[in-house]
GROMACS .gro file of N, CA and C in nm:
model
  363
    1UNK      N    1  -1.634   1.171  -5.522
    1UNK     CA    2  -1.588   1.057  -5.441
    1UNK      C    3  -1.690   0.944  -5.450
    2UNK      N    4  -1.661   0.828  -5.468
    2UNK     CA    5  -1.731   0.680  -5.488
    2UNK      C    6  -1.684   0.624  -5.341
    3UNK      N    7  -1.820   0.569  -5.299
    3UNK     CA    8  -1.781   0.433  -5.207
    3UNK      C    9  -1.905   0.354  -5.227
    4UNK      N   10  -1.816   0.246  -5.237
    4UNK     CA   11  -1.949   0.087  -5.196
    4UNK      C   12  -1.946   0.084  -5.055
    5UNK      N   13  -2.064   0.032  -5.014
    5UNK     CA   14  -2.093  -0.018  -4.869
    5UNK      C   15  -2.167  -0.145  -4.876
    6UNK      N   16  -2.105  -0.201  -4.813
    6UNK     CA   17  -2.163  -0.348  -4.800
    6UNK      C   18  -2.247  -0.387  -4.652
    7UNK      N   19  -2.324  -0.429  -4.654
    7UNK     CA   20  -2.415  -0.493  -4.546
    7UNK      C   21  -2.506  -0.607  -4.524
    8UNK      N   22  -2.520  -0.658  -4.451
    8UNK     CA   23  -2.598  -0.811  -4.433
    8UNK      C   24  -2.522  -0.973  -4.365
    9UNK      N   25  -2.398  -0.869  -4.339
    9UNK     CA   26  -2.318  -0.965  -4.289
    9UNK      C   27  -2.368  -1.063  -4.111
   10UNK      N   28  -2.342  -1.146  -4.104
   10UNK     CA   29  -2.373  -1.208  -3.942
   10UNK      C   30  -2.285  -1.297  -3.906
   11UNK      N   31  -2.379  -1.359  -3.798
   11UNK     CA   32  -2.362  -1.523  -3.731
   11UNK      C   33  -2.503  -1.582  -3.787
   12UNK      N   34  -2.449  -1.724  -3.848
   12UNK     CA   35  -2.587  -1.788  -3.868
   12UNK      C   36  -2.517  -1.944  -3.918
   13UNK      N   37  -2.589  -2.018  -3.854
   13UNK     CA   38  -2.589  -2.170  -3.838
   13UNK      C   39  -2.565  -2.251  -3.968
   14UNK      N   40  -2.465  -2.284  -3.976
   14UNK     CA   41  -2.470  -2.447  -4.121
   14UNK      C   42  -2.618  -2.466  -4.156
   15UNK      N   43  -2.626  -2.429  -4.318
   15UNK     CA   44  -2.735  -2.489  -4.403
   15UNK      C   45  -2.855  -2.357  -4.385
   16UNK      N   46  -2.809  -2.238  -4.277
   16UNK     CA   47  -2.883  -2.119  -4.304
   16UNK      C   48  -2.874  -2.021  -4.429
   17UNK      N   49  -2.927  -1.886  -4.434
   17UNK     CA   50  -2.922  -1.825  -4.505
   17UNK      C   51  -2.867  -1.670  -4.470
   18UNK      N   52  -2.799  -1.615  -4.574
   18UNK     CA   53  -2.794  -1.474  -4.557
   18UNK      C   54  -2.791  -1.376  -4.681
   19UNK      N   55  -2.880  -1.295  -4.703
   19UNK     CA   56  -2.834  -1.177  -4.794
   19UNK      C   57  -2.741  -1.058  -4.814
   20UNK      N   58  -2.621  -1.066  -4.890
   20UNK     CA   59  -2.540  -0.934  -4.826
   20UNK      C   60  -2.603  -0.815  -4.989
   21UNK      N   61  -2.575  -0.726  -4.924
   21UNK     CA   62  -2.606  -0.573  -5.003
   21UNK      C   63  -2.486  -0.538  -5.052
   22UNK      N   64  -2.479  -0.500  -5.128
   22UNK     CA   65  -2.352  -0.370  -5.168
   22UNK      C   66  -2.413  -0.236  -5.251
   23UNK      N   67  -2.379  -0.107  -5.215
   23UNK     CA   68  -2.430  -0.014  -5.258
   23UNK      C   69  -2.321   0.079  -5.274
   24UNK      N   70  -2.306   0.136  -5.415
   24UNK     CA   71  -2.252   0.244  -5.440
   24UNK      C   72  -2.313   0.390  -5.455
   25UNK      N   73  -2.238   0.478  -5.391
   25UNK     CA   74  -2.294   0.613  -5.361
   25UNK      C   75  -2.212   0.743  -5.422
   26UNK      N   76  -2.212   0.847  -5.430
   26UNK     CA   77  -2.117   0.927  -5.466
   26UNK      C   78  -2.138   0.965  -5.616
   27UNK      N   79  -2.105   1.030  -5.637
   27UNK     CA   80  -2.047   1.100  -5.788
   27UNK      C   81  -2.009   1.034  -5.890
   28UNK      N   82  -2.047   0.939  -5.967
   28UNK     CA   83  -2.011   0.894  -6.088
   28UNK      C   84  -2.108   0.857  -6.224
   29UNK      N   85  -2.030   0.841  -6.304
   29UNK     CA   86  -2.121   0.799  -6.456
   29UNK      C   87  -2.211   0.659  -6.482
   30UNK      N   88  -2.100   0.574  -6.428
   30UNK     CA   89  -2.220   0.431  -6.448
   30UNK      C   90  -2.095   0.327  -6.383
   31UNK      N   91  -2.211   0.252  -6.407
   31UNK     CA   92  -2.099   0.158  -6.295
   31UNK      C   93  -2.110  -0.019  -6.453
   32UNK      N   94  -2.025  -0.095  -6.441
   32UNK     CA   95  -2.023  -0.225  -6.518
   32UNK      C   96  -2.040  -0.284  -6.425
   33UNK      N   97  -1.932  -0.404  -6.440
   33UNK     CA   98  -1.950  -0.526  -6.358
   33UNK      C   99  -1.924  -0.473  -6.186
   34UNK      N  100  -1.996  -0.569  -6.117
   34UNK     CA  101  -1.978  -0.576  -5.985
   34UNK      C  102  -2.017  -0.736  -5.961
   35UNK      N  103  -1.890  -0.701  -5.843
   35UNK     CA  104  -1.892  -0.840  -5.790
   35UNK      C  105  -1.884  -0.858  -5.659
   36UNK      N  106  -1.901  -0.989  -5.580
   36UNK     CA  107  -1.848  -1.043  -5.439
   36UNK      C  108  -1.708  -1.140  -5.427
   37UNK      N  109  -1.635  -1.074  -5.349
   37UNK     CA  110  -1.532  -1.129  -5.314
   37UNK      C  111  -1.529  -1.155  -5.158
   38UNK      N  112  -1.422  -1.272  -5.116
   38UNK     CA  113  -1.416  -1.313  -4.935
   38UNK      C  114  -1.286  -1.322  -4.934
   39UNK      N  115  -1.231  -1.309  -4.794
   39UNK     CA  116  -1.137  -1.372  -4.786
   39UNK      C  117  -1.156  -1.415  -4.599
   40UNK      N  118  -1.093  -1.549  -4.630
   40UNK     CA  119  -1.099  -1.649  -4.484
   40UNK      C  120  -0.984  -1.577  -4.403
   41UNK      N  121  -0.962  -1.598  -4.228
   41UNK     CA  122  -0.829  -1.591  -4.219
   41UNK      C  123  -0.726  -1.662  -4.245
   42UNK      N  124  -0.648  -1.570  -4.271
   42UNK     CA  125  -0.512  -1.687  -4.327
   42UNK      C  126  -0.507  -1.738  -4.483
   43UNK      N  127  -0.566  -1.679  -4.498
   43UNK     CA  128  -0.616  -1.689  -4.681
   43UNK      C  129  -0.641  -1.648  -4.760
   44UNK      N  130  -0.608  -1.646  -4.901
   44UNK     CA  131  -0.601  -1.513  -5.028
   44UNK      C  132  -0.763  -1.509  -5.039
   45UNK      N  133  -0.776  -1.350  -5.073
   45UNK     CA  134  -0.901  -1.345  -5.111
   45UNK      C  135  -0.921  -1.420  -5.217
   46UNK      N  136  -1.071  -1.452  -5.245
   46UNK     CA  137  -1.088  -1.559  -5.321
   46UNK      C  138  -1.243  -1.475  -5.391
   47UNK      N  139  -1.234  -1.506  -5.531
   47UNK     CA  140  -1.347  -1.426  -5.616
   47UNK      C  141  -1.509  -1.528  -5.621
   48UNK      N  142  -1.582  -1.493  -5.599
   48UNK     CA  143  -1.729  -1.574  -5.512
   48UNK      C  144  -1.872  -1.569  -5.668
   49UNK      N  145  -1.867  -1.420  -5.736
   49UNK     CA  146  -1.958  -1.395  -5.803
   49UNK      C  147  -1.949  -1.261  -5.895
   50UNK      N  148  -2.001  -1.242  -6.007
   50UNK     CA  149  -2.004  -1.079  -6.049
   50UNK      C  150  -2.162  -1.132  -6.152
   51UNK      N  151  -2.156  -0.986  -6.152
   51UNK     CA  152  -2.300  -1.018  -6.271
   51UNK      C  153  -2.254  -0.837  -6.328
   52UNK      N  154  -2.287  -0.878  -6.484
   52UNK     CA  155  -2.262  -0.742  -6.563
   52UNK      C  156  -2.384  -0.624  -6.561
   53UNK      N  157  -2.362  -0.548  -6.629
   53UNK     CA  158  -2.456  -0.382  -6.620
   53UNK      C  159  -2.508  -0.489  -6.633
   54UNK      N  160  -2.567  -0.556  -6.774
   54UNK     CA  161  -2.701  -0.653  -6.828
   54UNK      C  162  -2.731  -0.749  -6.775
   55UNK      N  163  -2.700  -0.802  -6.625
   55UNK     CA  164  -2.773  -0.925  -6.551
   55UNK      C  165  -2.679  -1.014  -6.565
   56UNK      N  166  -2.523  -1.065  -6.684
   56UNK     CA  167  -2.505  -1.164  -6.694
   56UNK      C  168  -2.433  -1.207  -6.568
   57UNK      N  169  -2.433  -1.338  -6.533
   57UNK     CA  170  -2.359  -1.382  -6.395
   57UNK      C  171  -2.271  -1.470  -6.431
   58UNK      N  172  -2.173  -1.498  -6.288
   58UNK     CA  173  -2.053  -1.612  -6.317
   58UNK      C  174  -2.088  -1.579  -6.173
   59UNK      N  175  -2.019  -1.781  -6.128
   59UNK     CA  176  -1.986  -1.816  -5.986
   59UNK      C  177  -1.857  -1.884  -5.980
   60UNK      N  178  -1.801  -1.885  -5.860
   60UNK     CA  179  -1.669  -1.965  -5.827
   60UNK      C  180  -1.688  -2.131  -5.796
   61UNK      N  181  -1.687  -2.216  -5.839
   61UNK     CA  182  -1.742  -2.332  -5.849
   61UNK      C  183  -1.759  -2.326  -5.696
   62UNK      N  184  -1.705  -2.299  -5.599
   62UNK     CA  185  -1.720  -2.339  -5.464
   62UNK      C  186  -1.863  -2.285  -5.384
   63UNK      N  187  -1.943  -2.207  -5.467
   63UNK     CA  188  -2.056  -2.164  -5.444
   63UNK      C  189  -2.180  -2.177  -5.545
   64UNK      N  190  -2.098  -2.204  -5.674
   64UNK     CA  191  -2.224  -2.247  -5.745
   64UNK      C  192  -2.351  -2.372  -5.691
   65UNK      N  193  -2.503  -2.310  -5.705
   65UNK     CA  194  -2.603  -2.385  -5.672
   65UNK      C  195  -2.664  -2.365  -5.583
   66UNK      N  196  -2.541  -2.287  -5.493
   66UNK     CA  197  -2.594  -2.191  -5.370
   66UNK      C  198  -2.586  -2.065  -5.312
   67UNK      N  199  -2.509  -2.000  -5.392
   67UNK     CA  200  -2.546  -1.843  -5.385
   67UNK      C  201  -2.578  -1.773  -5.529
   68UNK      N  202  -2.683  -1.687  -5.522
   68UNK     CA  203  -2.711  -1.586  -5.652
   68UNK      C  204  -2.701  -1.443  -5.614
   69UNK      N  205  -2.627  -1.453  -5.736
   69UNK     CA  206  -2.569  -1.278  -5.726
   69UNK      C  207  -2.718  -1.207  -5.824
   70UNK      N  208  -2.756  -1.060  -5.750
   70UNK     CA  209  -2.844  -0.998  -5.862
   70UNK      C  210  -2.818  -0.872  -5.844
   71UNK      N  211  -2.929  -0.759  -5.864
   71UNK     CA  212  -2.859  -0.641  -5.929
   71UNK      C  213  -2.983  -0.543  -5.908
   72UNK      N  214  -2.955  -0.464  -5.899
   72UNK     CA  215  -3.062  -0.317  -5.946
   72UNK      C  216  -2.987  -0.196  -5.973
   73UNK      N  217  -3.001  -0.200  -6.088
   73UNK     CA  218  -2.910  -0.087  -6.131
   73UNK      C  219  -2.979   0.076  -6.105
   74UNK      N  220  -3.119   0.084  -6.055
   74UNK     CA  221  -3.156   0.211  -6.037
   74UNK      C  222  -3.131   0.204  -5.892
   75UNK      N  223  -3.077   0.153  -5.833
   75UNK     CA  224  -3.056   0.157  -5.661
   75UNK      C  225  -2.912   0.178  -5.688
   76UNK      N  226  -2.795   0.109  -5.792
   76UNK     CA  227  -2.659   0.110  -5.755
   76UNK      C  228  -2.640  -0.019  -5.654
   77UNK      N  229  -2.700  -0.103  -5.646
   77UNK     CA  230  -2.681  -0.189  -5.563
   77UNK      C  231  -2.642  -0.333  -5.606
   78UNK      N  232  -2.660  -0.389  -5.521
   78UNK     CA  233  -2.604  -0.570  -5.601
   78UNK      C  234  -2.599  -0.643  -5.469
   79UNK      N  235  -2.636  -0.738  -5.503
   79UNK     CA  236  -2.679  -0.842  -5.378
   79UNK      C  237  -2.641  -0.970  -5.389
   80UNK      N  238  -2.601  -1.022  -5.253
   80UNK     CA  239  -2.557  -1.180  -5.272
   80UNK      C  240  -2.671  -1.267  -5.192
   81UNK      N  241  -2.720  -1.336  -5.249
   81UNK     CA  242  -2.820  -1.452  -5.157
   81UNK      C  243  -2.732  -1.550  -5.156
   82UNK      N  244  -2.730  -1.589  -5.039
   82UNK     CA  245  -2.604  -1.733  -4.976
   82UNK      C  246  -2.711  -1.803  -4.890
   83UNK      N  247  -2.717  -1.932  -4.957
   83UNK     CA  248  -2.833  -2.030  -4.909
   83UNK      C  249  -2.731  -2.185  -4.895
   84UNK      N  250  -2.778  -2.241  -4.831
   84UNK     CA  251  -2.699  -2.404  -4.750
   84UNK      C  252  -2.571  -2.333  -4.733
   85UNK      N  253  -2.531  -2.233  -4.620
   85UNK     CA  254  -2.375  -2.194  -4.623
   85UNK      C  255  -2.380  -2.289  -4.503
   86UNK      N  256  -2.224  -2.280  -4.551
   86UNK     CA  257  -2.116  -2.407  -4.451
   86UNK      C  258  -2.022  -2.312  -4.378
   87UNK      N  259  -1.963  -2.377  -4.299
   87UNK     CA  260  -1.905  -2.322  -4.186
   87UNK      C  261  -1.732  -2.268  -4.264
   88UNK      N  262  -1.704  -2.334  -4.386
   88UNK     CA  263  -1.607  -2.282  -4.519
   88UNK      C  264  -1.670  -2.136  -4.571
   89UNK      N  265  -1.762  -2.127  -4.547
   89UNK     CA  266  -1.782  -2.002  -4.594
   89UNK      C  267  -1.802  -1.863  -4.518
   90UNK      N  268  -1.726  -1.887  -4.368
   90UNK     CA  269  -1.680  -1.794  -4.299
   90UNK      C  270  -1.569  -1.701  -4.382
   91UNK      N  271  -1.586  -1.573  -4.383
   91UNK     CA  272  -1.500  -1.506  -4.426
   91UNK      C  273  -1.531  -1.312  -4.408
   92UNK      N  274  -1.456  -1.295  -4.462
   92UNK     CA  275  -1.519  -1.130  -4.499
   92UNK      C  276  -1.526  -1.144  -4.630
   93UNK      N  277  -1.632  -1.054  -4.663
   93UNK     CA  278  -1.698  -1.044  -4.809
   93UNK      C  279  -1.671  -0.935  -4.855
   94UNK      N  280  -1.630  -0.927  -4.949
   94UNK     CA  281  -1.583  -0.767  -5.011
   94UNK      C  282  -1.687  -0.745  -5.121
   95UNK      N  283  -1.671  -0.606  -5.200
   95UNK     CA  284  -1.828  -0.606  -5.295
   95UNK      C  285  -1.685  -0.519  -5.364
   96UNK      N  286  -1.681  -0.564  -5.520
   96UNK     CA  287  -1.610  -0.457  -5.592
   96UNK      C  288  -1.679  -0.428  -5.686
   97UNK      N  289  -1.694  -0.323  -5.789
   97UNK     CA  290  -1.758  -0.224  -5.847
   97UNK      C  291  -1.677  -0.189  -6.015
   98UNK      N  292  -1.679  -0.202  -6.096
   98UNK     CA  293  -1.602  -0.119  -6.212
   98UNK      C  294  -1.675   0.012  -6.196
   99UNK      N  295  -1.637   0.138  -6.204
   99UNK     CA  296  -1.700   0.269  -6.214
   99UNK      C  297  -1.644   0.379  -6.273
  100UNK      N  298  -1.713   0.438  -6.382
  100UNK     CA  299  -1.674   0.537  -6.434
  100UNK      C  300  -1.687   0.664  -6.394
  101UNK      N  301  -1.641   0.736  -6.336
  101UNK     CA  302  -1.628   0.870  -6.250
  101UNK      C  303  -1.682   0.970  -6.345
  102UNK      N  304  -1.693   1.031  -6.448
  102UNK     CA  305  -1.696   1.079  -6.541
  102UNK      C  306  -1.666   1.047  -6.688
  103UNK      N  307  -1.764   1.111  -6.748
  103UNK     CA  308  -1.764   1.059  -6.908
  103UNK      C  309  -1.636   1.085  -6.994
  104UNK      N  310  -1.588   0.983  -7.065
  104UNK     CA  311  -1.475   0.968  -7.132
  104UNK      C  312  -1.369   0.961  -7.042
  105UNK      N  313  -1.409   0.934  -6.924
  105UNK     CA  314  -1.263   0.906  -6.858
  105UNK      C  315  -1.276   0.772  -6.846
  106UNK      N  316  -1.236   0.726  -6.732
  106UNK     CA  317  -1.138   0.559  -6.698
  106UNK      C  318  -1.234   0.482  -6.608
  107UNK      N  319  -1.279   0.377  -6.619
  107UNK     CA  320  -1.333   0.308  -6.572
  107UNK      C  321  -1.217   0.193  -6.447
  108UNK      N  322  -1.276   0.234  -6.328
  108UNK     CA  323  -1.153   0.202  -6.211
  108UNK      C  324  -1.240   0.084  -6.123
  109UNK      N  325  -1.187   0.033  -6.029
  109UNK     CA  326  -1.215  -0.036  -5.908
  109UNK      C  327  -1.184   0.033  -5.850
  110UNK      N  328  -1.338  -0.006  -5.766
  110UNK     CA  329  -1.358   0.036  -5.638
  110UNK      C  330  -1.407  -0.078  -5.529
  111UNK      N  331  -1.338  -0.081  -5.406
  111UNK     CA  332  -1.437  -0.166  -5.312
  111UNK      C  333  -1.473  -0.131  -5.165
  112UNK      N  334  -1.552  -0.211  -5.141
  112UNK     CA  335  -1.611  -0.142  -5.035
  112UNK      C  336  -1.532  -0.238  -4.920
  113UNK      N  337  -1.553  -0.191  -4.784
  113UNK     CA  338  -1.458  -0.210  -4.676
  113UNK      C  339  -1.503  -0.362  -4.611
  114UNK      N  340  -1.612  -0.403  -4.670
  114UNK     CA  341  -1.599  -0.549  -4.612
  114UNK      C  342  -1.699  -0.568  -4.532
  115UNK      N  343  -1.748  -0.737  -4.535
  115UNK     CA  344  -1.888  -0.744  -4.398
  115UNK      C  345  -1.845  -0.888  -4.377
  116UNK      N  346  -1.839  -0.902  -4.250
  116UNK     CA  347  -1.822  -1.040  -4.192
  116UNK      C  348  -1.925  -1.123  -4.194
  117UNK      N  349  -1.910  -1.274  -4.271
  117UNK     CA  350  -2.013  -1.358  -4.256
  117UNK      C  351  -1.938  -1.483  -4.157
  118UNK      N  352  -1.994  -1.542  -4.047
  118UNK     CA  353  -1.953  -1.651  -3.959
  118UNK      C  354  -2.066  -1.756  -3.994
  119UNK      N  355  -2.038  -1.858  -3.992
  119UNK     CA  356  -2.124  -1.971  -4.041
  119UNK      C  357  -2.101  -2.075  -3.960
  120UNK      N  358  -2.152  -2.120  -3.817
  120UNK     CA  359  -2.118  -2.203  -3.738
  120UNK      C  360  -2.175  -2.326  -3.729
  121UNK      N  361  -2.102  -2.434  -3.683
  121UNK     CA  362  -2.132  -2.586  -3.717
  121UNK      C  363  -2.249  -2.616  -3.634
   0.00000   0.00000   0.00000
């Protein structure tokens, strides 16, 4: 069994900062890309960041300049630094995972259950 857990979520003021965690645990072969996803209320989740096994990254223009996604692959973990957040970037944050459960099998998504970030004016 695989689960991500995500953590670092809060309340914190326009133009503050927050780090969220995501960590995968459980039984599997290796993990690829992982990423951060949000979704606002009332609104499709929306894709924020991923960075590959090898470090490479992509952002959603609506965060580029101010959040960096990074990685430690001997922890299983992956991290979002969110710096000048705006009160738009209230949402829940999801952390998804590619993971291979075992060798020669299927490389699946997985995500973890979510961490609330509030960003007040």
């Amino acid at each position: 069994q695989v689960q991500l857990v995500e953590s670092g979520g809060g309340l914190v003021q326009a133009g503050g900062s927050l780090r969220l965690s995501c960590t995968a645990s459980g039984s599997f072969f290796g993990i690829n890309n992982m990423a951060w996803y949000r979704q606002a209320p009332g609104k499709q989740r929306e894709w924020v960041a991923v960075i590959s096994s090898g470090g490479s990254t992509d952002y959603g223009e609506s965060v580029k300049g101010r959040f960096t996604i990074s990685r430690d692959n001997a922890k299983n973990t992956a991290y979002l630094q969110m710096n000048s957040l705006k009160p738009e970037d209230t949402a829940v944050y999801y952390c998804k995972a590619i993971i291979l459960r075992v060798r020669g099998g299927t490389w699946a998504d997985y995500w973890g259950q979510g961490t609330q970030v509030t960003v007040s004016s």
